[in-house]
XYZ file of C-alpha atoms in Angstrom:
196
model
C 26.056 14.353 66.952
C 25.438 15.109 70.651
C 26.705 18.627 70.109
C 23.908 19.345 67.669
C 21.099 17.347 69.311
C 20.896 17.603 73.132
C 17.957 17.062 75.525
C 15.855 20.092 76.429
C 16.868 21.905 73.231
C 14.230 23.228 70.782
C 13.676 20.865 67.875
C 15.369 22.123 64.677
C 15.632 20.489 61.268
C 18.973 22.171 60.717
C 20.418 20.727 63.962
C 19.076 17.300 62.912
C 20.817 17.670 59.516
C 24.063 18.806 61.163
C 24.072 15.749 63.506
C 23.423 13.465 60.497
C 26.363 15.039 58.674
C 28.739 14.624 61.605
C 27.899 10.917 61.910
C 28.428 10.344 58.193
C 31.777 12.169 58.268
C 33.048 9.688 60.834
C 33.938 7.663 57.716
C 32.640 4.298 58.967
C 29.064 4.462 57.651
C 28.107 4.212 53.998
C 24.720 5.745 54.613
C 23.149 7.802 57.440
C 19.514 8.859 57.633
C 17.912 10.719 60.575
C 14.222 10.993 61.204
C 12.089 12.458 63.980
C 9.747 10.005 65.709
C 6.317 10.750 67.171
C 6.533 13.534 69.764
C 5.870 12.645 73.392
C 3.103 15.053 74.605
C 3.849 14.368 78.294
C 7.491 15.419 78.120
C 7.304 17.698 75.056
C 10.264 15.848 73.505
C 10.794 14.654 69.904
C 12.903 11.476 69.674
C 15.432 11.427 66.796
C 16.354 8.083 65.269
C 19.573 7.613 63.279
C 19.547 4.744 60.739
C 23.060 3.858 59.723
C 24.556 1.405 57.293
C 28.065 0.348 58.170
C 30.802 0.497 55.523
C 33.348 -2.289 55.204
C 36.232 -1.583 57.560
C 38.700 -2.944 55.032
C 38.469 -2.127 51.289
C 40.777 -2.972 48.405
C 40.523 -1.360 44.983
C 42.731 -2.004 41.985
C 42.730 -1.425 38.249
C 44.650 -0.666 35.128
C 45.026 2.739 33.436
C 46.323 4.040 30.194
C 47.099 7.607 29.134
C 47.691 8.850 25.608
C 48.444 12.346 24.348
C 50.717 13.797 21.652
C 53.750 14.059 23.995
C 53.359 11.070 26.288
C 52.076 7.459 26.541
C 51.588 5.733 29.839
C 50.438 2.394 31.189
C 49.722 2.097 34.924
C 48.711 -0.431 37.569
C 46.651 1.232 40.348
C 45.904 -0.179 43.758
C 44.425 1.182 47.029
C 43.920 -0.272 50.475
C 41.874 1.380 53.254
C 41.523 0.373 56.879
C 38.849 2.452 58.643
C 39.638 1.135 62.152
C 43.455 0.833 62.074
C 44.643 -0.420 65.485
C 41.220 0.548 66.885
C 39.942 4.040 67.716
C 38.501 4.619 64.202
C 41.926 5.600 62.908
C 41.895 5.586 59.124
C 44.906 4.229 57.230
C 45.099 4.481 53.440
C 47.783 3.195 51.097
C 47.688 4.098 47.419
C 50.093 2.829 44.797
C 50.543 3.587 41.091
C 53.270 1.852 39.119
C 53.787 1.767 35.393
C 55.872 2.666 32.381
C 55.975 5.935 30.444
C 57.101 6.494 26.839
C 57.864 9.940 25.502
C 58.080 10.223 21.724
C 60.833 12.073 19.924
C 61.458 15.702 20.932
C 63.540 17.987 18.678
C 66.979 18.693 20.195
C 67.262 15.558 22.301
C 69.729 12.760 21.461
C 68.607 9.506 19.933
C 65.637 11.154 18.305
C 64.501 12.410 21.707
C 62.680 9.247 22.601
C 62.623 8.327 26.277
C 60.991 5.614 28.275
C 61.201 4.465 31.855
C 59.389 3.403 34.986
C 57.045 5.689 36.853
C 55.575 5.225 40.295
C 53.795 7.010 43.091
C 53.143 5.518 46.571
C 51.156 7.301 49.302
C 50.520 6.311 52.879
C 48.112 8.378 54.959
C 46.985 8.063 58.598
C 44.147 10.006 60.206
C 43.723 10.074 63.977
C 40.303 11.437 65.041
C 39.505 13.252 68.257
C 43.011 14.526 69.096
C 42.703 16.607 72.357
C 39.148 17.568 71.261
C 36.251 15.890 69.393
C 36.599 18.413 66.526
C 40.360 17.978 65.996
C 41.848 15.352 63.663
C 45.570 14.648 63.111
C 46.611 13.738 59.574
C 49.990 12.464 58.411
C 51.015 11.622 54.883
C 54.158 10.253 53.268
C 54.489 10.139 49.503
C 57.281 8.728 47.264
C 57.381 9.347 43.547
C 59.403 8.421 40.494
C 58.630 10.440 37.348
C 59.676 10.839 33.731
C 59.417 14.129 31.816
C 60.683 15.161 28.382
C 63.563 17.162 29.797
C 64.396 15.125 32.904
C 63.739 12.150 35.151
C 63.316 12.494 38.903
C 62.578 10.734 42.135
C 61.697 12.150 45.515
C 58.977 12.518 48.017
C 57.014 14.661 50.388
C 55.775 14.401 53.962
C 52.891 16.262 55.614
C 51.808 16.629 59.247
C 48.623 18.569 59.888
C 45.818 19.188 62.347
C 42.306 19.512 60.982
C 39.858 21.576 62.953
C 36.238 21.232 61.778
C 33.954 23.405 63.905
C 31.023 22.828 61.469
C 30.421 20.178 58.837
C 30.900 22.813 56.139
C 34.109 24.465 57.452
C 37.505 22.858 58.004
C 40.712 24.686 58.939
C 43.866 22.650 58.108
C 47.233 24.059 59.145
C 50.075 21.687 58.163
C 53.808 21.336 58.027
C 55.113 20.089 54.666
C 58.560 18.850 53.524
C 59.434 17.999 49.940
C 62.694 16.730 48.380
C 63.408 15.722 44.802
C 66.531 14.580 42.898
C 66.953 14.955 39.181
C 68.341 11.733 37.735
C 68.713 12.830 34.089
C 68.124 16.193 32.595
C 68.747 18.056 29.405
C 71.369 20.831 29.231
C 69.977 23.169 26.594
C 69.405 21.588 23.172
C 72.714 19.763 22.932
C 72.695 16.727 25.218
C 72.029 15.461 28.694
C 73.951 16.248 31.826
C-alpha cells in the first residue's frame, strides 16, 4: 500500500483504490475499505484510513458431492484446510482432498458388460511464500497426487509445480513456472477385445 500512497504525493482516488486492492490481496483480510479523512489545511495533506476485517488464519471446509451423467456416476468426500500464516511470515498453506468411488456403466466392446467401478482421489498441497527477494514477488509450490478411473483405463500419478509470481499491479500477474507430470496406466483397453 505504501507504494501507491506516499507522503507529499498528489491525492488520487485511483491510487487509494490500488492501495486498498493490495492490502486485500495479502489474503489475511476478509474485507478492506479505504476512506479519505478531513484534509489538514495547514499541511495540505489528506489522511487515508484503512478499515480492515481480519479473516480467520485457519479455515476448514468439507462436504459431500455426487456426479451423475450417462457415462459415469460418482460419489465424493471433499475437504480443504487453509493456514494463512503458516510458520509465520504470512505464508499460505492449503491442502485439498477429494476421495470417492466412481462407477462406469456398460460400454460396448468391454468385457463383463463393460461395467467398471473403483476408487478415485485427488490430493493437492500448495504453499505460497510472499515477498521473495522483492515485495511484488511471490513463490508458489504445488504437489498433486491423483487416482482416476475412465471408461478405457485407470491411472494414478501426480504433478509438481514451482513458480514465481510477479504482480506489478493488482490487475496484472506474470507467472513463469516449472512443471513436472507423471502418470501410470493401471488398466487399459486394447482395442475392442479385452484389457491389457
